PDB file of N, CA and C in Angstrom:
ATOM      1  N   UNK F  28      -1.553 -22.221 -18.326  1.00  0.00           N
ATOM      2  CA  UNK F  28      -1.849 -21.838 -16.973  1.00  0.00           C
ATOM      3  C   UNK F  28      -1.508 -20.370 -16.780  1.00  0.00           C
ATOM      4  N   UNK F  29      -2.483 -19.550 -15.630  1.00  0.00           N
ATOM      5  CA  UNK F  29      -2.414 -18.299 -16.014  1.00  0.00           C
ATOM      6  C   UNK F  29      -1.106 -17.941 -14.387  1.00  0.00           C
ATOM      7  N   UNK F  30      -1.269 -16.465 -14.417  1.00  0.00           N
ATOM      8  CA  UNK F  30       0.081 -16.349 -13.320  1.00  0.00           C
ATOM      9  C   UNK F  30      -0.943 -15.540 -12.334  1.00  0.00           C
ATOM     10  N   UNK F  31      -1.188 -16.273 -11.579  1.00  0.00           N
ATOM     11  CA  UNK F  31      -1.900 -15.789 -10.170  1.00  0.00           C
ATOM     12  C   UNK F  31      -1.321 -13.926  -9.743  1.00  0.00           C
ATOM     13  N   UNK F  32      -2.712 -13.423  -9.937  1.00  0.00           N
ATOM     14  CA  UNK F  32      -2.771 -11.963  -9.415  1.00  0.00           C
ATOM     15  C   UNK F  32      -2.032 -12.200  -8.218  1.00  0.00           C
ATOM     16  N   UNK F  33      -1.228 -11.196  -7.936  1.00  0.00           N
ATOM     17  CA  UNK F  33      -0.395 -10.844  -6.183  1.00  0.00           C
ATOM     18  C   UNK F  33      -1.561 -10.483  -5.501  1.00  0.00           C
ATOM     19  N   UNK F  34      -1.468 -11.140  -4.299  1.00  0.00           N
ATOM     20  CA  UNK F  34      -2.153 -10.674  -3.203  1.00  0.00           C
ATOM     21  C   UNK F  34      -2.567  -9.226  -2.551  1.00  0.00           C
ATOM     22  N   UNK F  35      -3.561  -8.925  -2.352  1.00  0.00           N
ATOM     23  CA  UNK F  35      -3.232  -7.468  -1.642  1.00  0.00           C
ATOM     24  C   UNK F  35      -3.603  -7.705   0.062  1.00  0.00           C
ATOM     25  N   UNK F  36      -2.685  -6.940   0.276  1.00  0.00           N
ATOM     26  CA  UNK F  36      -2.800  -6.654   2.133  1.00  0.00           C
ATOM     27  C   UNK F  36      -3.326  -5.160   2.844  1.00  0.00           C
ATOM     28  N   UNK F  37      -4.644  -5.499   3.703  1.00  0.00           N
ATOM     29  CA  UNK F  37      -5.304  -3.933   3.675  1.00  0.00           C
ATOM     30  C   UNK F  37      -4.617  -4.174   5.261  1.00  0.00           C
ATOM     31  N   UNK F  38      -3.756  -2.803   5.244  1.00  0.00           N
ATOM     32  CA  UNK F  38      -3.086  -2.442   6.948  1.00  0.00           C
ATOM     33  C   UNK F  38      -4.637  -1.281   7.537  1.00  0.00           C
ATOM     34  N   UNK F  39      -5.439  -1.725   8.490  1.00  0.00           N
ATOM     35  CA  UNK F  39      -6.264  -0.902   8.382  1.00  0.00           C
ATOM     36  C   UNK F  39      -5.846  -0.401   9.904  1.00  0.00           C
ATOM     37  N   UNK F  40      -6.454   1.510   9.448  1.00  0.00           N
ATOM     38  CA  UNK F  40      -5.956   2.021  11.100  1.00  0.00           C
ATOM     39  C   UNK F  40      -6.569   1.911  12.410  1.00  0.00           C
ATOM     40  N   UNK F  41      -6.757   0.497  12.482  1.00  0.00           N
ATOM     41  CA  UNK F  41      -7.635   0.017  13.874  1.00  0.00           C
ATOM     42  C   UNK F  41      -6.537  -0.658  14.603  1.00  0.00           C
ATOM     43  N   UNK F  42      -6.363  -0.251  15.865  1.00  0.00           N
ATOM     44  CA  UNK F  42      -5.544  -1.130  16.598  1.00  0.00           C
ATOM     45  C   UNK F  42      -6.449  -2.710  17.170  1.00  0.00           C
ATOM     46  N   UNK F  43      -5.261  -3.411  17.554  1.00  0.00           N
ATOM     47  CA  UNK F  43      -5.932  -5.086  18.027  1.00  0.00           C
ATOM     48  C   UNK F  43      -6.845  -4.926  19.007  1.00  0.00           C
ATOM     49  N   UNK F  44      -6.602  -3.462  19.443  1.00  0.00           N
ATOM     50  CA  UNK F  44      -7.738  -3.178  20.947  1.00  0.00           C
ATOM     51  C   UNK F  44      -8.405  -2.641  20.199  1.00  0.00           C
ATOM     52  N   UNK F  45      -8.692  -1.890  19.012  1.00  0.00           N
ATOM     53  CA  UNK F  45     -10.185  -1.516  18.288  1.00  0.00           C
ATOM     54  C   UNK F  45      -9.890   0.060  18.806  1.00  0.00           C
ATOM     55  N   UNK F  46      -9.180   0.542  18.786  1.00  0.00           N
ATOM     56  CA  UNK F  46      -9.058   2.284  18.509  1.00  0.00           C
ATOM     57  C   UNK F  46      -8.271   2.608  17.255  1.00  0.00           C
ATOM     58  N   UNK F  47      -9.043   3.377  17.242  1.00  0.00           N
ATOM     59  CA  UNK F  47      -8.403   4.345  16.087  1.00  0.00           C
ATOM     60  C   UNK F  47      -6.626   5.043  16.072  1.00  0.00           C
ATOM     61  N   UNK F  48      -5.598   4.518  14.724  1.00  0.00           N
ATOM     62  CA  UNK F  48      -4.824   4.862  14.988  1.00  0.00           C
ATOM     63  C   UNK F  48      -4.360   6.111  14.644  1.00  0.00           C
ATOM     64  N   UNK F  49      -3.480   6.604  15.513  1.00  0.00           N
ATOM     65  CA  UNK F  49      -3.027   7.989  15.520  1.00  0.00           C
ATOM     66  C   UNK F  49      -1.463   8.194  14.971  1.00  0.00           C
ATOM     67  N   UNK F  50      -1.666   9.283  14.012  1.00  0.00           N
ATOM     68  CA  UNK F  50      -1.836  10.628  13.829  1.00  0.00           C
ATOM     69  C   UNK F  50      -2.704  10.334  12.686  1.00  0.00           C
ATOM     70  N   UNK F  51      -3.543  10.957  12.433  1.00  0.00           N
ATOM     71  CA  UNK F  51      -5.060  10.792  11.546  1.00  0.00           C
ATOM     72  C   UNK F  51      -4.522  11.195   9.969  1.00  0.00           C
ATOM     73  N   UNK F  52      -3.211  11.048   9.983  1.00  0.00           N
ATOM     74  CA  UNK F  52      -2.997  11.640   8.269  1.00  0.00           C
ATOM     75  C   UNK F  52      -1.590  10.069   8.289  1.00  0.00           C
ATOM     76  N   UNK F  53      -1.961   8.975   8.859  1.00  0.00           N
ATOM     77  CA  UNK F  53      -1.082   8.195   9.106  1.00  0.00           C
ATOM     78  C   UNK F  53      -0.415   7.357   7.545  1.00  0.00           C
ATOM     79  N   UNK F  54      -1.877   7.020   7.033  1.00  0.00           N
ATOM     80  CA  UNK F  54      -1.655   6.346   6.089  1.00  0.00           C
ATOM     81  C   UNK F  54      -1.553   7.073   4.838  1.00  0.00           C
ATOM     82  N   UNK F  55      -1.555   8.136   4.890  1.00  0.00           N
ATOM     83  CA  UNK F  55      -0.794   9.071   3.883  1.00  0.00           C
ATOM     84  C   UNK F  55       0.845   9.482   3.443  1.00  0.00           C
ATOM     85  N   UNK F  56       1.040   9.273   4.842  1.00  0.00           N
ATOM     86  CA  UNK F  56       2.827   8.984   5.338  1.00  0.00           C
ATOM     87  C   UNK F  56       3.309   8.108   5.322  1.00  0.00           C
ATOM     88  N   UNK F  57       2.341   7.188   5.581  1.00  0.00           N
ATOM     89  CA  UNK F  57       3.156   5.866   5.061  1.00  0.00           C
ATOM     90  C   UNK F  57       3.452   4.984   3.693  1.00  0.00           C
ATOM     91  N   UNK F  58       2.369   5.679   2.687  1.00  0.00           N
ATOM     92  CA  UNK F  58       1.915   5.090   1.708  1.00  0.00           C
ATOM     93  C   UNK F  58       3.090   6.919   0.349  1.00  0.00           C
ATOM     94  N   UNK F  59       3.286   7.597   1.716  1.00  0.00           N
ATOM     95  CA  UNK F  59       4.277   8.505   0.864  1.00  0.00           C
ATOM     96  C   UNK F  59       5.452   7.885   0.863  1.00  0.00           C
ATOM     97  N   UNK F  60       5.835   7.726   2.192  1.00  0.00           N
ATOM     98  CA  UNK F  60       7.119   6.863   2.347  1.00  0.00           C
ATOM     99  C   UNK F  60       7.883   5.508   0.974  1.00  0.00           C
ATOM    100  N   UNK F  61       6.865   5.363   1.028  1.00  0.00           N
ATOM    101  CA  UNK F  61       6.699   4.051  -0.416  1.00  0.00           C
ATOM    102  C   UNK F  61       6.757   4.556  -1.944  1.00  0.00           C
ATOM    103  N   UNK F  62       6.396   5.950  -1.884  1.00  0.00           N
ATOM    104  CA  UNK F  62       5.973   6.348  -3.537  1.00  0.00           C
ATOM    105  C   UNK F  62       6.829   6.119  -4.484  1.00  0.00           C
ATOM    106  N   UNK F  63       8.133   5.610  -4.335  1.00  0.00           N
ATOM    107  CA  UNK F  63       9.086   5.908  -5.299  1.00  0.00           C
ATOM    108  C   UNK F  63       9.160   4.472  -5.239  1.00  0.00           C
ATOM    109  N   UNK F  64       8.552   3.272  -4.727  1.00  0.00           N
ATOM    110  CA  UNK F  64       8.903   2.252  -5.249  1.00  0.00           C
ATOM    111  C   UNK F  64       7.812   1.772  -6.644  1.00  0.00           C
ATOM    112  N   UNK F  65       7.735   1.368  -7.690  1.00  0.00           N
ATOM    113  CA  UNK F  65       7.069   1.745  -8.488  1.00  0.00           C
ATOM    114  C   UNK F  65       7.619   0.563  -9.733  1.00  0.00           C
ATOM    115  N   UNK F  66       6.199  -0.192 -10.600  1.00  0.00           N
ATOM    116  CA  UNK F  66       6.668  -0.700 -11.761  1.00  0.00           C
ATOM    117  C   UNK F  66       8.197   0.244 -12.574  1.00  0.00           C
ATOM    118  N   UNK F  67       8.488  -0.806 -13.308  1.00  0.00           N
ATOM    119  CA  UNK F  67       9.571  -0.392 -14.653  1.00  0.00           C
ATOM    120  C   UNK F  67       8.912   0.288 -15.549  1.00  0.00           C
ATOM    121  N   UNK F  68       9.304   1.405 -16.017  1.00  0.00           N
ATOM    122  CA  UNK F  68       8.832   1.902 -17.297  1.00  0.00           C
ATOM    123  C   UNK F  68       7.361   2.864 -16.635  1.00  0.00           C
ATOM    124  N   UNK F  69       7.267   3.138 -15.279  1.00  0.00           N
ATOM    125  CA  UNK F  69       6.057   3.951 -15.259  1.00  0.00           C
ATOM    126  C   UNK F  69       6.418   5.463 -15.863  1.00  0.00           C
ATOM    127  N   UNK F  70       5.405   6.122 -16.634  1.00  0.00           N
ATOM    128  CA  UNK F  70       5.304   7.167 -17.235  1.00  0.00           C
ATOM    129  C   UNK F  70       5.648   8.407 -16.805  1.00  0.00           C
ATOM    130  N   UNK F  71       6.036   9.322 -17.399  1.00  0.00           N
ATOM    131  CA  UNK F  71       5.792  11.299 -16.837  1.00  0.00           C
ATOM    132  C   UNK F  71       4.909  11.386 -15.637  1.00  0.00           C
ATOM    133  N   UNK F  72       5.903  11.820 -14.843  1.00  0.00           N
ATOM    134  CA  UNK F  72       4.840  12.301 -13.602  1.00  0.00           C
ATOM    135  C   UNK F  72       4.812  11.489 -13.055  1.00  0.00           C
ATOM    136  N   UNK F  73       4.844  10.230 -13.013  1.00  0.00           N
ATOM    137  CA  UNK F  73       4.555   9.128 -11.784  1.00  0.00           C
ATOM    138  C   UNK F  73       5.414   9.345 -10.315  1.00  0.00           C
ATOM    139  N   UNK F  74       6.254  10.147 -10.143  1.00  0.00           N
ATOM    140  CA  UNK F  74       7.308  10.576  -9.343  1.00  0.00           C
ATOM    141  C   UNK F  74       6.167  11.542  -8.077  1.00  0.00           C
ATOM    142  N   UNK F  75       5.294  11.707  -8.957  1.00  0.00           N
ATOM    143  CA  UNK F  75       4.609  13.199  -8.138  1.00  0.00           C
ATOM    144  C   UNK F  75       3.254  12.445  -7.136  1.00  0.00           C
ATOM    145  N   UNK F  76       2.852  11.194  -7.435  1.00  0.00           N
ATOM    146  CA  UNK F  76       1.487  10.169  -6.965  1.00  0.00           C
ATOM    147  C   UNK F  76       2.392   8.940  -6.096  1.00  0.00           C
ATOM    148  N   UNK F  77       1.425   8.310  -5.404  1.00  0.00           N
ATOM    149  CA  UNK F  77       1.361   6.817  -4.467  1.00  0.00           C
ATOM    150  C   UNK F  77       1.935   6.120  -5.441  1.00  0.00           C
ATOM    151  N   UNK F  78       2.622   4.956  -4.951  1.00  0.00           N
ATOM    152  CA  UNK F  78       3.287   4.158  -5.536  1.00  0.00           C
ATOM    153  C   UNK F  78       1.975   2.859  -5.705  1.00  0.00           C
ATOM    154  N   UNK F  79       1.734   2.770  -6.827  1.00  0.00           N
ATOM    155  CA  UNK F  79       0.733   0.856  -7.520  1.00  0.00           C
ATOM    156  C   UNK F  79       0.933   0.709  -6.304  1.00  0.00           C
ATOM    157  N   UNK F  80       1.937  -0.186  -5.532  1.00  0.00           N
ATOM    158  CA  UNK F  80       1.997  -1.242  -4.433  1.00  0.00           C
ATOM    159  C   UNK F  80       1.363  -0.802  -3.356  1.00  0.00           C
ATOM    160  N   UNK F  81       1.576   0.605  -3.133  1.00  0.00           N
ATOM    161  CA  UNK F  81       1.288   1.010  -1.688  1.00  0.00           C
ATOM    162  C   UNK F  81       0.243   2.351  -1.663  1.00  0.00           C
ATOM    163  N   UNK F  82      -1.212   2.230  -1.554  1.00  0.00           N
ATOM    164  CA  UNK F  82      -1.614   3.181  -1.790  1.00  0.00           C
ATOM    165  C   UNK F  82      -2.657   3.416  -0.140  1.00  0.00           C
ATOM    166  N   UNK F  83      -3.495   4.879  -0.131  1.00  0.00           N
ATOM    167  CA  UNK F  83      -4.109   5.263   0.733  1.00  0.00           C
ATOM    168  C   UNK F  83      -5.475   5.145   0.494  1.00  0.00           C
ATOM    169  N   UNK F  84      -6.598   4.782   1.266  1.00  0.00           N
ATOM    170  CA  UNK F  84      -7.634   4.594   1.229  1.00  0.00           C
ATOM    171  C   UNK F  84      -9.048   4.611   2.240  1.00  0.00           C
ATOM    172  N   UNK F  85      -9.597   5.227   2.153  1.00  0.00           N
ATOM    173  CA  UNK F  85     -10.674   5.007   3.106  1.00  0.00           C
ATOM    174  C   UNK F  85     -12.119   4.064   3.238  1.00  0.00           C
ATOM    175  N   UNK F  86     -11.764   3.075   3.896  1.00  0.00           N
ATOM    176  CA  UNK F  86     -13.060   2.031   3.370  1.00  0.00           C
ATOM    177  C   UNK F  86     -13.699   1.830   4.617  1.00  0.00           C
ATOM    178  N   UNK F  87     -15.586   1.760   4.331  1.00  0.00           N
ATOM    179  CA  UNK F  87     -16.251   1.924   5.578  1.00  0.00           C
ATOM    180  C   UNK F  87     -15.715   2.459   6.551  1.00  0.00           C
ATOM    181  N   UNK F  88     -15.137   3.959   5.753  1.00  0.00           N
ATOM    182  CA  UNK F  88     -14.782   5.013   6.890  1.00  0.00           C
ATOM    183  C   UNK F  88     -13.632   4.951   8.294  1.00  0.00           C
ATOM    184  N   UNK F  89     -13.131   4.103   7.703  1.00  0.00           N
ATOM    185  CA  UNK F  89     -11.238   3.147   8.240  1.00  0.00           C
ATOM    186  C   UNK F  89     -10.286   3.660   7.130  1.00  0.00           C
ATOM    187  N   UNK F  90      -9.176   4.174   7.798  1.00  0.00           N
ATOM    188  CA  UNK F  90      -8.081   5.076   7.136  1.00  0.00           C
ATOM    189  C   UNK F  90      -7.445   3.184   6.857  1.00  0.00           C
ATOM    190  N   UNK F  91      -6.928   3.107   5.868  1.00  0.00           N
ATOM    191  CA  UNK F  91      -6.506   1.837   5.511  1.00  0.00           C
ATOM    192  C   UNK F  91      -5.209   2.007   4.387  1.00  0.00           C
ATOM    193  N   UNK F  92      -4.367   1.258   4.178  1.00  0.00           N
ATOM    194  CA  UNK F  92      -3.194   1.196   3.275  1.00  0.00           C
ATOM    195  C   UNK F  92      -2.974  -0.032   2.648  1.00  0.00           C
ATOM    196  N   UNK F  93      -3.517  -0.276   1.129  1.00  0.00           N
ATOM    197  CA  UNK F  93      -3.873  -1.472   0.505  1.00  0.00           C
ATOM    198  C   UNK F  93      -2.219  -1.647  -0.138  1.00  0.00           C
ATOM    199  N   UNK F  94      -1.900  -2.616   0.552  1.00  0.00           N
ATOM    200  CA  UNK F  94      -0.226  -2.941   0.303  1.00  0.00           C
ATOM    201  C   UNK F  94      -0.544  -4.072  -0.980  1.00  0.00           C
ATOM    202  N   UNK F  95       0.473  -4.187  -1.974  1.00  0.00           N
ATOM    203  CA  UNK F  95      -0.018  -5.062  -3.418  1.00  0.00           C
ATOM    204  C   UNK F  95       1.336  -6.135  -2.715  1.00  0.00           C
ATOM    205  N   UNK F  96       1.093  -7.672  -2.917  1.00  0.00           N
ATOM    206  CA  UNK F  96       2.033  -8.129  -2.411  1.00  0.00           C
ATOM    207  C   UNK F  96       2.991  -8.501  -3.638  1.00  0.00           C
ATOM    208  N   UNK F  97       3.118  -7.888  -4.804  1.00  0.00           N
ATOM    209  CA  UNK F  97       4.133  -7.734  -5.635  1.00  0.00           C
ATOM    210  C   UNK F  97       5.388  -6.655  -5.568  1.00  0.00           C
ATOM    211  N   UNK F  98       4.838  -5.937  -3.883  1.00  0.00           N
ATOM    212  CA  UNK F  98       6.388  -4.818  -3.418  1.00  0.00           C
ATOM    213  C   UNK F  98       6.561  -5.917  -2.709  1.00  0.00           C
ATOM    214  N   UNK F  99       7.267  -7.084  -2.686  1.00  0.00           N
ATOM    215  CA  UNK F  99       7.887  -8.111  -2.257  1.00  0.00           C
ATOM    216  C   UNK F  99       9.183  -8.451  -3.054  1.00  0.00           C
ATOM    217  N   UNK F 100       8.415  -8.668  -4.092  1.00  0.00           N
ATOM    218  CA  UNK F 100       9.754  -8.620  -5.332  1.00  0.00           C
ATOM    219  C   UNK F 100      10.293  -7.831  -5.972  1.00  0.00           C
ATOM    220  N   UNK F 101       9.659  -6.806  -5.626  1.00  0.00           N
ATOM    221  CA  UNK F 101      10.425  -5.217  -6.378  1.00  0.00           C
ATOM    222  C   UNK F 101      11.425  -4.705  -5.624  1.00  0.00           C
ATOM    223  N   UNK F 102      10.835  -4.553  -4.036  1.00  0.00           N
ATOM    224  CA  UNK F 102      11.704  -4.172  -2.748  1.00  0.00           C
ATOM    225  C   UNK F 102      11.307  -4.773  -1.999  1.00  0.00           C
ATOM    226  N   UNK F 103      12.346  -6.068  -1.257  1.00  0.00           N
ATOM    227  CA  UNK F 103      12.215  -6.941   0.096  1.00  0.00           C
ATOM    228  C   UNK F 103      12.296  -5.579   0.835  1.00  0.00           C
ATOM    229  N   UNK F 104      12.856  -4.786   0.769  1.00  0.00           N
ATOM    230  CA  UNK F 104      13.035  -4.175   2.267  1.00  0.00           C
ATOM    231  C   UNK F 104      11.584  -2.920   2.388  1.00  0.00           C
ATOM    232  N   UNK F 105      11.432  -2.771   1.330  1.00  0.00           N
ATOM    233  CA  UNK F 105       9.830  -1.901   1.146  1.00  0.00           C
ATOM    234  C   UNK F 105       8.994  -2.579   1.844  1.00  0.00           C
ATOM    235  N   UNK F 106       8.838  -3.825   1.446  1.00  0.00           N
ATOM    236  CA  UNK F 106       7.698  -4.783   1.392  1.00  0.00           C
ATOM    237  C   UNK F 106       7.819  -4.957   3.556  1.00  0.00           C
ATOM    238  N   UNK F 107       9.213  -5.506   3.881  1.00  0.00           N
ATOM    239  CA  UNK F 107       9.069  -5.734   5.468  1.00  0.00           C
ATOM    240  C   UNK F 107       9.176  -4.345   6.401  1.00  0.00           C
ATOM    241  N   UNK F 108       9.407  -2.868   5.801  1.00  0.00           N
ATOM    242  CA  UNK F 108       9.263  -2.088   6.349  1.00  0.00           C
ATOM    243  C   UNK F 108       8.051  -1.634   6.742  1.00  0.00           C
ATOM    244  N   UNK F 109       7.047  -1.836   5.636  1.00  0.00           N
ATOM    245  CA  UNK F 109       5.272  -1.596   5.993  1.00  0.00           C
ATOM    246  C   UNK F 109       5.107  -2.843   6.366  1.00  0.00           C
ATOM    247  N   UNK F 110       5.185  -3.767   6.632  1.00  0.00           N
ATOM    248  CA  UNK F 110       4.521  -4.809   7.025  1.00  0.00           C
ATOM    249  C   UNK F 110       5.170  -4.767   8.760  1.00  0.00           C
ATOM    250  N   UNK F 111       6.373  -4.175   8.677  1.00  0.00           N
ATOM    251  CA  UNK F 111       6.575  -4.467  10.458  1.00  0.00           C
ATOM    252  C   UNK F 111       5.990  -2.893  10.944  1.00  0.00           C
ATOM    253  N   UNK F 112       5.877  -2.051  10.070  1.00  0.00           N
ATOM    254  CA  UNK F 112       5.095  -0.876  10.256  1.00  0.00           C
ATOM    255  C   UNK F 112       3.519  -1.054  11.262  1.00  0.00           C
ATOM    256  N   UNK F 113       2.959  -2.173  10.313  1.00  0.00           N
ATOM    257  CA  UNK F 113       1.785  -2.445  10.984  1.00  0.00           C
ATOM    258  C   UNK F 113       1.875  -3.354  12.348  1.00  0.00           C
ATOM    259  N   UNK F 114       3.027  -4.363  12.180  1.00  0.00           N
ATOM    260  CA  UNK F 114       2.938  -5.234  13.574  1.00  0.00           C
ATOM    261  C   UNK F 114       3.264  -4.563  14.656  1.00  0.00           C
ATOM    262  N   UNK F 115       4.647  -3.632  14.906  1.00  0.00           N
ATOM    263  CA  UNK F 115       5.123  -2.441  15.657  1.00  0.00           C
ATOM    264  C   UNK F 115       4.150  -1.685  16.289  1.00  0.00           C
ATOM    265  N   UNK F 116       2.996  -1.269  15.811  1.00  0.00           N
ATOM    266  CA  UNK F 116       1.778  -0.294  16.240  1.00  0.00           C
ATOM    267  C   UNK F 116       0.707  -1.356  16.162  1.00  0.00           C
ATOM    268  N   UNK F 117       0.653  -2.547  15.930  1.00  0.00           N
ATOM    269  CA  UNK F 117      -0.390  -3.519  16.535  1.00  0.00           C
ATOM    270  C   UNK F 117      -1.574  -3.380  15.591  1.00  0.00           C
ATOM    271  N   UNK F 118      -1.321  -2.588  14.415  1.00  0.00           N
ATOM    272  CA  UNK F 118      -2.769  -2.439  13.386  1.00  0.00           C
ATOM    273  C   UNK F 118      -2.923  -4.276  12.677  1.00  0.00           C
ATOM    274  N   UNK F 119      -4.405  -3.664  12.275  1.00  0.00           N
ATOM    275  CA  UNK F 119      -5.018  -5.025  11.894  1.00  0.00           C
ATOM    276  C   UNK F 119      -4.578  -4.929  10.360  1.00  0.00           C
ATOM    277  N   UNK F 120      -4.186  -6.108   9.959  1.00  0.00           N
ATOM    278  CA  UNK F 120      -3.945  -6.464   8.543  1.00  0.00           C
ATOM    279  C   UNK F 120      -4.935  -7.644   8.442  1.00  0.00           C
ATOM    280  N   UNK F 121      -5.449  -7.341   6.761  1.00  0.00           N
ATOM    281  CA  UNK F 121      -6.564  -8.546   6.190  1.00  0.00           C
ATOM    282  C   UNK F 121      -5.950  -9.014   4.712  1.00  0.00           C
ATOM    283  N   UNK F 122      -5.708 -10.189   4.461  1.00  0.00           N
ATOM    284  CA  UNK F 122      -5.861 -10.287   2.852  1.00  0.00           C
ATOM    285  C   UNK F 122      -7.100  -9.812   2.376  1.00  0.00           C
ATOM    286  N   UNK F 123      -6.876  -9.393   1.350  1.00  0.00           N
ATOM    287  CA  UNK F 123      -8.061  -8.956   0.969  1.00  0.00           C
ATOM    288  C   UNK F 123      -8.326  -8.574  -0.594  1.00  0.00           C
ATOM    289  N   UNK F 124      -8.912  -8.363  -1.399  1.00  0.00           N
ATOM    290  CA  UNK F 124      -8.527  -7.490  -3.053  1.00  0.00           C
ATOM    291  C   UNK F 124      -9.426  -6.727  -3.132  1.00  0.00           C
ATOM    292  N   UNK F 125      -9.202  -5.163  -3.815  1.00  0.00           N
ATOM    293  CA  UNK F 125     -10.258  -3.977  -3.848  1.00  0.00           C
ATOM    294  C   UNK F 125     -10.736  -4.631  -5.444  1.00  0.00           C
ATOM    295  N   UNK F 126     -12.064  -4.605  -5.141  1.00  0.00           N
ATOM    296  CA  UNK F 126     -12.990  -4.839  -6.688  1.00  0.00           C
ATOM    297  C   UNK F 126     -13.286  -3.475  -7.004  1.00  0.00           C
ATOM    298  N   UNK F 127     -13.285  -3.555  -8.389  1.00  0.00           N
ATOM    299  CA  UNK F 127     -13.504  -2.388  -8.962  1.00  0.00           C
ATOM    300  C   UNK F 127     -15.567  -2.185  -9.067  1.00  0.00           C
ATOM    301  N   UNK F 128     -15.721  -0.887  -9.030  1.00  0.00           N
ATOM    302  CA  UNK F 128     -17.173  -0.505  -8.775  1.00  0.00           C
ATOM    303  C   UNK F 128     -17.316  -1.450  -9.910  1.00  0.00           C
ATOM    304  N   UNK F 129     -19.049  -2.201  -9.520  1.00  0.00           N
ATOM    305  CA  UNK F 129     -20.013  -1.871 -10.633  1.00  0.00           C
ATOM    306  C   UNK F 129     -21.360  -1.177 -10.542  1.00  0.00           C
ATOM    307  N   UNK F 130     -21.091  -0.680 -12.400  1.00  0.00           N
ATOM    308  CA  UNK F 130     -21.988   0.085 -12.475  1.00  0.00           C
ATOM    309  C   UNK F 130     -23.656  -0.564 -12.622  1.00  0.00           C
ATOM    310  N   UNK F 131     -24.429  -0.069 -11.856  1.00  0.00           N
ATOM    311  CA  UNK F 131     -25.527  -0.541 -11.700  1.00  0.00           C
ATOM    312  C   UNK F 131     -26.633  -1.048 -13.025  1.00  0.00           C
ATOM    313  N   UNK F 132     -27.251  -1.721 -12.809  1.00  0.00           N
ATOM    314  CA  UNK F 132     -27.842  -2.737 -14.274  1.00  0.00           C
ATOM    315  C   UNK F 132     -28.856  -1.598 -15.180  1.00  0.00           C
ATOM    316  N   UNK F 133     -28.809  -1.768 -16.446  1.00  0.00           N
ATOM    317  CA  UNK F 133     -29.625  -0.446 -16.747  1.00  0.00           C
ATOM    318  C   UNK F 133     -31.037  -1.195 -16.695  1.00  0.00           C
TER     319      UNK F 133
END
């Protein structure tokens, strides 16, 4: 039996009333805030990029922060600081998983 991929959680910057959340560089700060939580053994330089768990993203043009739900077990307190991050300011959270492109059929 295989070990079930962690969940991912997209915090997207839409409030429950459907505006746009503010300050427009939000999920960059928040997903900085996080950078140092990070697999064991990540490589040179990983100190200087987004942390795997917590990264920044723009999808259908929604500032969004794809939380990996494996910063649960790395850092409980990582993991409920962005997650009450989003309830606190009322943003919409989705389960959800980013698929990787495909490339079109030749």
């Amino acid at each position: 039996m295989s070990t079930p991929k962690p969940r991912e959680f997209f915090i997207q910057g839409i409030t429950r009333q459907g505006r746009a959340f503010r300050p427009s560089d939000w999920a960059e700060r928040l997903a900085g805030a996080l950078s140092s939580f990070r697999p064991k053994g990540t490589g040179i330089g990983a100190h200087i990029g987004y942390s795997p768990y917590c990264i920044p993203r723009v999808i259908d043009g929604v500032k969004c922060v794809i939380v990996n739900e494996a910063l649960r077990s790395v850092e409980p307190m990582a993991w409920d600081f962005v997650m009450h991050f989003a309830r606190d300011n009322e943003l919409q959270v989705v389960e959800a998983c980013l698929l990787p492109d495909v490339p079109p059929d030749k």
